[in-house]
mmCIF file of C-alpha atoms in Angstrom:
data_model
loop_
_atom_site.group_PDB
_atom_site.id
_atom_site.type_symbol
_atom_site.label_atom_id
_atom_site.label_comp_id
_atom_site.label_asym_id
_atom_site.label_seq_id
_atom_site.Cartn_x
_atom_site.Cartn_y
_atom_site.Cartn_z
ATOM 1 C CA UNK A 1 -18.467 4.964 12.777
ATOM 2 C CA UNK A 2 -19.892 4.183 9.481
ATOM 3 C CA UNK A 3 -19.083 0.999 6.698
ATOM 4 C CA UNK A 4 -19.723 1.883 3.551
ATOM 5 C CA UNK A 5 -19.129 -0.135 0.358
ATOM 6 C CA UNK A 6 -19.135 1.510 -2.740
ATOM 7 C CA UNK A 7 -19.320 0.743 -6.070
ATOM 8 C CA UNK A 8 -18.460 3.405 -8.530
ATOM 9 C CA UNK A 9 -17.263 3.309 -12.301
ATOM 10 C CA UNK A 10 -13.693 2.851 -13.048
ATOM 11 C CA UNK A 11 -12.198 4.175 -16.364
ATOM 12 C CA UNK A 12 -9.223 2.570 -15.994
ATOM 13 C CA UNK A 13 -10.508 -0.739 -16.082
ATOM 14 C CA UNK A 14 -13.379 -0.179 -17.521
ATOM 15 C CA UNK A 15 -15.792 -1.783 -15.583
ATOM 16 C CA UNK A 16 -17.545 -0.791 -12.101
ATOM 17 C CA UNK A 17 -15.338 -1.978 -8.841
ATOM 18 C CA UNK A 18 -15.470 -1.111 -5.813
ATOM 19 C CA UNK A 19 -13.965 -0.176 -2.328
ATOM 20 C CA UNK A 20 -15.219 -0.761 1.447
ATOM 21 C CA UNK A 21 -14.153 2.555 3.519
ATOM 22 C CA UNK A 22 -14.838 3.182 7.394
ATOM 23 C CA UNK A 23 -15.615 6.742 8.150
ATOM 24 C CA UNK A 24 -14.975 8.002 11.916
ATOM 25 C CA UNK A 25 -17.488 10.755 11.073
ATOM 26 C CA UNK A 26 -20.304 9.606 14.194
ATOM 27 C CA UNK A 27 -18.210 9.278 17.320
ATOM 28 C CA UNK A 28 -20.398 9.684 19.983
ATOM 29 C CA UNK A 29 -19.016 13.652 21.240
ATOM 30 C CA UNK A 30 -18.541 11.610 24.760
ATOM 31 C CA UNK A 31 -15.349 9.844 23.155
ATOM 32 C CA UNK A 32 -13.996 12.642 20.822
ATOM 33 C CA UNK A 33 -13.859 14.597 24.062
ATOM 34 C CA UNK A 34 -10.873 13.202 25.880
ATOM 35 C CA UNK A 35 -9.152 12.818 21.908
ATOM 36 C CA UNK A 36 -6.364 14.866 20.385
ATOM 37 C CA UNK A 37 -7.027 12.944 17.292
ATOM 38 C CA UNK A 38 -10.298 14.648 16.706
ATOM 39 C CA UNK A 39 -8.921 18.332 16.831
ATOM 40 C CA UNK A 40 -7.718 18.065 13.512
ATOM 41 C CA UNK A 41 -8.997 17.018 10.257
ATOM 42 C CA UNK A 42 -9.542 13.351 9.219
ATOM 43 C CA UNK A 43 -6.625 11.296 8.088
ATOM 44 C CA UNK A 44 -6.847 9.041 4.904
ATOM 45 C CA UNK A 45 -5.618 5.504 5.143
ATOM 46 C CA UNK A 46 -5.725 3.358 1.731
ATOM 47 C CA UNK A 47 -4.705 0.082 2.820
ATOM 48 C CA UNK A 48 -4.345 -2.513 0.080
ATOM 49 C CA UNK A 49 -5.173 -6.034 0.025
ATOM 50 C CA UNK A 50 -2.865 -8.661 -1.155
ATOM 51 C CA UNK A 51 -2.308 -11.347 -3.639
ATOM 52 C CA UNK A 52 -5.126 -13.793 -3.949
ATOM 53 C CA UNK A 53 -7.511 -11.096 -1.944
ATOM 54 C CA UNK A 54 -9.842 -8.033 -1.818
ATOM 55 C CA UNK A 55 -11.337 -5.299 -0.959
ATOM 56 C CA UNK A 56 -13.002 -6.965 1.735
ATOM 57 C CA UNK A 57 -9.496 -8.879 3.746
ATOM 58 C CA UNK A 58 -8.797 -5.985 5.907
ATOM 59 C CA UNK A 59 -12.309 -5.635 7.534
ATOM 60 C CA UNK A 60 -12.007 -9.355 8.141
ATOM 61 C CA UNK A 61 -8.492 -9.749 9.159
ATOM 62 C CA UNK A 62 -7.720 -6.886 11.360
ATOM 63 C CA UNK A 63 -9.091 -4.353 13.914
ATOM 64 C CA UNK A 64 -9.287 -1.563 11.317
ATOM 65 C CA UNK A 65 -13.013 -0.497 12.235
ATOM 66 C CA UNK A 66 -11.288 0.318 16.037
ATOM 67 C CA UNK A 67 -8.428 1.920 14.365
ATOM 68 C CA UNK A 68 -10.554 4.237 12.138
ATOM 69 C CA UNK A 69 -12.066 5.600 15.503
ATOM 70 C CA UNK A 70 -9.272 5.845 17.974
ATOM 71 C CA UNK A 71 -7.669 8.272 15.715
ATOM 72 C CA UNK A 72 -10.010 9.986 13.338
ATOM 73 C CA UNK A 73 -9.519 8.090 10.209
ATOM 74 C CA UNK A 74 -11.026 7.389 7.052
ATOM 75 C CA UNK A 75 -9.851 4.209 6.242
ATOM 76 C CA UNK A 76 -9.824 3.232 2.390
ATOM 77 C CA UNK A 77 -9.833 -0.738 0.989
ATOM 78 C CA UNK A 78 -10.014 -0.736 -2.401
ATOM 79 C CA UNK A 79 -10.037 -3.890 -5.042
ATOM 80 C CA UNK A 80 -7.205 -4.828 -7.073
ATOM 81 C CA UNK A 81 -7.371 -8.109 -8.413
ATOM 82 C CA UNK A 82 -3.754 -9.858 -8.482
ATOM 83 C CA UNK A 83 -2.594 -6.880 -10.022
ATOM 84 C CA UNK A 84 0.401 -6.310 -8.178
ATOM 85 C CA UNK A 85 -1.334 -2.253 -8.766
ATOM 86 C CA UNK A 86 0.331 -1.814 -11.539
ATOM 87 C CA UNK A 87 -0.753 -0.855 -15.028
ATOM 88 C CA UNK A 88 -0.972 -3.818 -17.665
ATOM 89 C CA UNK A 89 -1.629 -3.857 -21.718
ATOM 90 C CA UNK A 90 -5.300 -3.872 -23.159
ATOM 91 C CA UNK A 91 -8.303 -2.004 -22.008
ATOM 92 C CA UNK A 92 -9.106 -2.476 -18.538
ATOM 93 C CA UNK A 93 -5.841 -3.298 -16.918
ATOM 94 C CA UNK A 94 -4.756 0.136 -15.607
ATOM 95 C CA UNK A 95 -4.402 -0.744 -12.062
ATOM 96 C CA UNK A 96 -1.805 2.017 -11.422
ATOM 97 C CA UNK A 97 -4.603 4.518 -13.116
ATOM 98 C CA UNK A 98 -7.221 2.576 -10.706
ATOM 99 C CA UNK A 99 -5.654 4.035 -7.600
ATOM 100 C CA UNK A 100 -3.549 7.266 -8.720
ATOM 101 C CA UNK A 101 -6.787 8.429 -11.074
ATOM 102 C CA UNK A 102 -10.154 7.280 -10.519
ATOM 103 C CA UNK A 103 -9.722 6.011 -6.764
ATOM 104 C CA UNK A 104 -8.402 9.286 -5.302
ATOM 105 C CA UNK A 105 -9.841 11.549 -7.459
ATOM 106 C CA UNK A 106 -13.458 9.925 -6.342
ATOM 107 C CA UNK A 107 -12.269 10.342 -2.741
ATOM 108 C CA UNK A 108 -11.942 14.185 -3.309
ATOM 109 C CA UNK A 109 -15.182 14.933 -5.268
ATOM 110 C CA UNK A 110 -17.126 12.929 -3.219
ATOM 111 C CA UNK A 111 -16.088 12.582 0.395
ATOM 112 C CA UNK A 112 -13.800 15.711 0.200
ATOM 113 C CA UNK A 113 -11.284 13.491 1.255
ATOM 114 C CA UNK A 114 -7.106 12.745 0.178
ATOM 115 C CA UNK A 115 -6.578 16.014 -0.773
ATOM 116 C CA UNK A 116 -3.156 16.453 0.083
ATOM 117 C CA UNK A 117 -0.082 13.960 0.598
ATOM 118 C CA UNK A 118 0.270 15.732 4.116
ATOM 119 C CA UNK A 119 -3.768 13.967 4.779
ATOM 120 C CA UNK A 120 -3.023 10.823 2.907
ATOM 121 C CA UNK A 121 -1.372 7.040 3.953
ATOM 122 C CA UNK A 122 -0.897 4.288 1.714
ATOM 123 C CA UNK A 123 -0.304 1.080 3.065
ATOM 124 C CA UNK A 124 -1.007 -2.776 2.434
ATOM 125 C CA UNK A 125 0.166 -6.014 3.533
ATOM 126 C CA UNK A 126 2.795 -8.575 0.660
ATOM 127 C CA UNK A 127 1.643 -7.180 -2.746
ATOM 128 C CA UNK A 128 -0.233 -4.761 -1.287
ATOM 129 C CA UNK A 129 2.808 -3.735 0.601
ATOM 130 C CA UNK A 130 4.880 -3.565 -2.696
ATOM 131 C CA UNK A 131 1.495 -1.321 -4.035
ATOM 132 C CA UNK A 132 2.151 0.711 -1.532
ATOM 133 C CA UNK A 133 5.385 1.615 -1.476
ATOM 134 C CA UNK A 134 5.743 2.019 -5.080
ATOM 135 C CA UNK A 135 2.686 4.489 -5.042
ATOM 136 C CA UNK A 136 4.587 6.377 -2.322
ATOM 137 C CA UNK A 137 7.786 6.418 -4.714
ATOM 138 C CA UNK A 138 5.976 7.374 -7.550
ATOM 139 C CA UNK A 139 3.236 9.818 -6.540
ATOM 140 C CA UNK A 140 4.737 12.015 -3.930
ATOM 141 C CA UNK A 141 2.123 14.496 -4.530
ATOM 142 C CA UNK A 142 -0.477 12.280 -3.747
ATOM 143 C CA UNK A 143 0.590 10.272 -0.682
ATOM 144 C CA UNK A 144 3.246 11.711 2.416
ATOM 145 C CA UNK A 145 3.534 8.359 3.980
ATOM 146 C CA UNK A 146 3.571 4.515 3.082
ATOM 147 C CA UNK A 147 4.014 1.482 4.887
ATOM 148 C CA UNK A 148 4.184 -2.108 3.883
ATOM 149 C CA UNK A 149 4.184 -5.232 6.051
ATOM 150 C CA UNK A 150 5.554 -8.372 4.529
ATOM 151 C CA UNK A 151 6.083 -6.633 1.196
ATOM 152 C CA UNK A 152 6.589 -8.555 -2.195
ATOM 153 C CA UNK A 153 9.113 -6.525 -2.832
ATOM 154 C CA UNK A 154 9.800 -9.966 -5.656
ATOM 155 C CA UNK A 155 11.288 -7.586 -8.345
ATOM 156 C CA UNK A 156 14.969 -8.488 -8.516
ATOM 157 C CA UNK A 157 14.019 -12.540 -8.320
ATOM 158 C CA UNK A 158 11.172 -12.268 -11.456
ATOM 159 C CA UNK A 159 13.606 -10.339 -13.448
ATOM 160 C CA UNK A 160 16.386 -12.520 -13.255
ATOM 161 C CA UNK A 161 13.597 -15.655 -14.114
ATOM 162 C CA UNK A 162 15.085 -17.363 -17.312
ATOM 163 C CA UNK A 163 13.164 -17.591 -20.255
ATOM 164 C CA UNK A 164 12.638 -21.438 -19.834
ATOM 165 C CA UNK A 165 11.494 -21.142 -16.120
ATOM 166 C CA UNK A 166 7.982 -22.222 -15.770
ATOM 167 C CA UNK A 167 7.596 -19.552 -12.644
ATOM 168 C CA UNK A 168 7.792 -20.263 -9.217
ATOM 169 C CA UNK A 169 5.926 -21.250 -6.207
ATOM 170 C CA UNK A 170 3.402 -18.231 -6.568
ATOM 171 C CA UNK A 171 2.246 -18.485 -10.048
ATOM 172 C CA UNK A 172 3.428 -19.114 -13.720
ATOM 173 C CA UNK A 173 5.930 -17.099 -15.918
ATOM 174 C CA UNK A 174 3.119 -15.749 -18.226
ATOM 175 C CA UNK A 175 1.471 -14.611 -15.160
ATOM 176 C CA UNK A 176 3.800 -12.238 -14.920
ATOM 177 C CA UNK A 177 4.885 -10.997 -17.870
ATOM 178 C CA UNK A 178 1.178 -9.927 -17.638
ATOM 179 C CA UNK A 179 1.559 -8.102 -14.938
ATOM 180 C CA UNK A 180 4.974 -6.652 -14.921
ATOM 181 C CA UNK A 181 5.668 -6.702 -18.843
ATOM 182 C CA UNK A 182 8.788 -8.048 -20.278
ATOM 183 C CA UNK A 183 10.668 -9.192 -17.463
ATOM 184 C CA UNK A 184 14.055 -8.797 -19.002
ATOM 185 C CA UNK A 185 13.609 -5.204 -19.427
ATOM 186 C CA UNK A 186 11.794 -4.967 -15.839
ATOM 187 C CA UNK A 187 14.459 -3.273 -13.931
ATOM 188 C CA UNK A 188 14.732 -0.795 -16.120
ATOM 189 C CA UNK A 189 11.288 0.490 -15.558
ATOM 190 C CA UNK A 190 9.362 2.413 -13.176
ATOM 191 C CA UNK A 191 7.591 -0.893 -11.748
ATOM 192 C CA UNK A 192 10.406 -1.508 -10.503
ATOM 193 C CA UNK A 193 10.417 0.468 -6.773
ATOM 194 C CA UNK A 194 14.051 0.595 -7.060
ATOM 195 C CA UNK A 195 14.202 2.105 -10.085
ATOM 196 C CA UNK A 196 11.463 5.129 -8.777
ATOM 197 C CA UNK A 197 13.697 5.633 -6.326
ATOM 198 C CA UNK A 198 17.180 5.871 -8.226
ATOM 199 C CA UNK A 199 14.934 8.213 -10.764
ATOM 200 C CA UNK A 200 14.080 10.940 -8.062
ATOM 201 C CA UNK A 201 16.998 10.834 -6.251
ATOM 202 C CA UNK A 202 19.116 11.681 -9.622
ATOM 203 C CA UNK A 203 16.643 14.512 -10.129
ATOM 204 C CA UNK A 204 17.248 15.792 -6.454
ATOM 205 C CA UNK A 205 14.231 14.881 -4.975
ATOM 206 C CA UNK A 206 13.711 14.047 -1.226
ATOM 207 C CA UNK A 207 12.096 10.584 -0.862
ATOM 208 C CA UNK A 208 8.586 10.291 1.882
ATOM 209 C CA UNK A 209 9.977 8.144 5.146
ATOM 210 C CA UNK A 210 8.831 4.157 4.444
ATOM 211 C CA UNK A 211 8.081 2.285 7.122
ATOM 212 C CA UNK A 212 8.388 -1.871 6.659
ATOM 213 C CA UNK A 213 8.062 -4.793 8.930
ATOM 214 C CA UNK A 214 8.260 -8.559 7.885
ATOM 215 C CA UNK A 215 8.286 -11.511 10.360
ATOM 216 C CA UNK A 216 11.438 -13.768 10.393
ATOM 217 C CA UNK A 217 10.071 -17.219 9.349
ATOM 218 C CA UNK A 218 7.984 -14.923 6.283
ATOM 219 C CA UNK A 219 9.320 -16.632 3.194
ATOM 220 C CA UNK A 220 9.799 -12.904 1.813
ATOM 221 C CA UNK A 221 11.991 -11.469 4.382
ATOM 222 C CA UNK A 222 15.409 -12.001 2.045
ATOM 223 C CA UNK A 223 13.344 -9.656 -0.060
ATOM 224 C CA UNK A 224 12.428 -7.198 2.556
ATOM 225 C CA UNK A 225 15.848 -7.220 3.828
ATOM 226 C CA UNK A 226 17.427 -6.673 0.737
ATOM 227 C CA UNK A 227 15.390 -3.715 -0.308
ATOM 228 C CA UNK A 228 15.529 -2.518 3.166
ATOM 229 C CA UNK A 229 19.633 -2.487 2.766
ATOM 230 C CA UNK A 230 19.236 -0.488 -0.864
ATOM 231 C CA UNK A 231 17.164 2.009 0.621
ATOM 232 C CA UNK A 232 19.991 2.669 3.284
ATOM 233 C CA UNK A 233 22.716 2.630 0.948
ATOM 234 C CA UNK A 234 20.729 5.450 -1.155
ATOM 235 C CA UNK A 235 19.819 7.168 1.886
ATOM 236 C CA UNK A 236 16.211 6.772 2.023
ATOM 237 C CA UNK A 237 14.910 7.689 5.376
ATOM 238 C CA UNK A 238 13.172 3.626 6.056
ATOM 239 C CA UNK A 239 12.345 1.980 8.942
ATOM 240 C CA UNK A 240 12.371 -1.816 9.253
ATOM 241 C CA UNK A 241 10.920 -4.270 11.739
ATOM 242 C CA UNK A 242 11.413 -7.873 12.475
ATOM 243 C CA UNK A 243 10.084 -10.375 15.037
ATOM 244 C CA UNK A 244 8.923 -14.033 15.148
ATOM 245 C CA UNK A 245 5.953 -14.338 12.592
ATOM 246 C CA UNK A 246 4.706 -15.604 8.819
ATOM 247 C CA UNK A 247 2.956 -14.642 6.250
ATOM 248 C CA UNK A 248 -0.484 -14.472 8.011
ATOM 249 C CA UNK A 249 -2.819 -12.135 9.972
ATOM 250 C CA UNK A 250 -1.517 -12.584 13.192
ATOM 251 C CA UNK A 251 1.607 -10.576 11.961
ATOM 252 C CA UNK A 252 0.444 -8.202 10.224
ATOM 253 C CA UNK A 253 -1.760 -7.322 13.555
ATOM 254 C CA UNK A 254 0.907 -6.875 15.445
ATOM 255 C CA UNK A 255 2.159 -3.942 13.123
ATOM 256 C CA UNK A 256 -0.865 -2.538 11.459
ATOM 257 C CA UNK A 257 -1.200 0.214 14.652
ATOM 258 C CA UNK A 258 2.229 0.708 14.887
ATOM 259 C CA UNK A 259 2.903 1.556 11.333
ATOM 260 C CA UNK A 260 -0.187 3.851 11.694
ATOM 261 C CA UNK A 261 1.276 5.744 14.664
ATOM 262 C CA UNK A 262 4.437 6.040 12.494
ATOM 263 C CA UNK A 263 2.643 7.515 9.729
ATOM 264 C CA UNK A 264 0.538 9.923 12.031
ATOM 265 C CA UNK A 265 4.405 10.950 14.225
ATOM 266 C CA UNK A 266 2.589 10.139 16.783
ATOM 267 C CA UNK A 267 5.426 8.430 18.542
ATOM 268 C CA UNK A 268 7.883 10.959 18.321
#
């Protein structure tokens, strides 16, 4: 198995970032021996971190560098800031761009990786989770499967914020506007995952499966719940988990293989 950490230029903001990745590509021939996973190409995995993290939360929270190796996979952790991965005003805000453009597109020319949805996963824990599934809902091409765990799925709260309201227990009102523009207009635009998903079901299109999972004490699982029920009622083929957890590490453990075996239909 090999770590690398890379640090590449990003036109869309402007600057160099970087991502750590895990590559399955050294497995001793002893282990890939008694493996179906390693009789077919390798998977990609672009997990997202969440608010108030990075690139680096994944390789410190979870058992990703086992995961990467019990079932061939190149496992992706890129940098986002407190974006919420979405695309902001000014030069060097395209967060959207960061991951749709420059992040995959370096995957391919480089480590001839993510080249079709079919090969590629997107998932990522709160707003990673929301990153996630949005990306799923608005670049089918790019990614078959997504997954979030404790998603911040926060859209239909911050919209309805009045124009006095200082913000809430997160962060402040001008926060975001920042990131999700003018909140009064907010669902009526495609960072809104609800609104992706109206939008390609009115032109005919057949939405990827979703996979979610959120722990019953999380304070977002009214969120979770609620966009669970929407994607039912639109019939979105979603899949939603509960059991005794918070928002913490110890949760998100307890799902991370599971919503990887989902994504792989391994468990079918």
């Amino acid at each position: 198995m090999a770590l690398l950490q890379v640090n590449y230029y990003s036109n869309a903001l402007c600057r160099f970032n970087q991502f750590q990745m895990i590559l399955a590509n050294d497995v001793p021939e002893l282990l890939k021996q008694n493996s179906e996973y390693y009789n077919r190409p390798m998977k990609t995995v672009i997990l997202l971190h969440g608010y108030s993290g990075s690139n680096m939360d994944w390789l410190t929270g979870s058992n990703v560098n086992e995961l990467a190796v019990k079932y061939n996979l190149a496992i992706v952790m890129p940098n986002a800031d407190n974006s919420f991965y979405l695309n902001a005003p000014g030069a060097g805000n395209k967060y959207q761009d960061l991951i749709e453009v420059d992040l995959i597109n370096y995957l391919r020319n480089t480590f001839g990786l993510a080249k079709t949805p079919e090969d590629t996963i997107i998932g990522g824990l709160s707003m990673g989770g929301f990153g996630a599934i949005r990306f799923g809902l608005h670049r089918p091409d790019l990614f078959g499967k997504m997954f979030g765990l404790s998603s911040a799925m926060i859209v239909n709260e911050i919209s309805q914020m009045p124009a006095d309201a200082e913000g809430n227990a997160i962060a402040d009102r001008t926060y975001y506007e920042n990131v999700f523009g003018d909140l009064s207009k907010l669902k009526e635009s495609e960072n809104d995952p609800e609104f992706l998903v109206k939008q390609r079901l009115t032109k005919g299109e057949k939405i990827q499966p979703i996979y979610m999972a959120c722990g019953t004490e999380d304070f977002l699982l009214g969120y979770n719940r609620d966009f669970y029920n929407f994607l039912k009622e639109n019939g979105v083929d979603v899949e939603m988990h509960e059991s005794t957890g918070i928002h913490e590490w110890k949760f998100w453990n307890e799902y991370l293989e599971p919503s990887l075996r989902w994504a792989l239909e391994l468990d079918k």
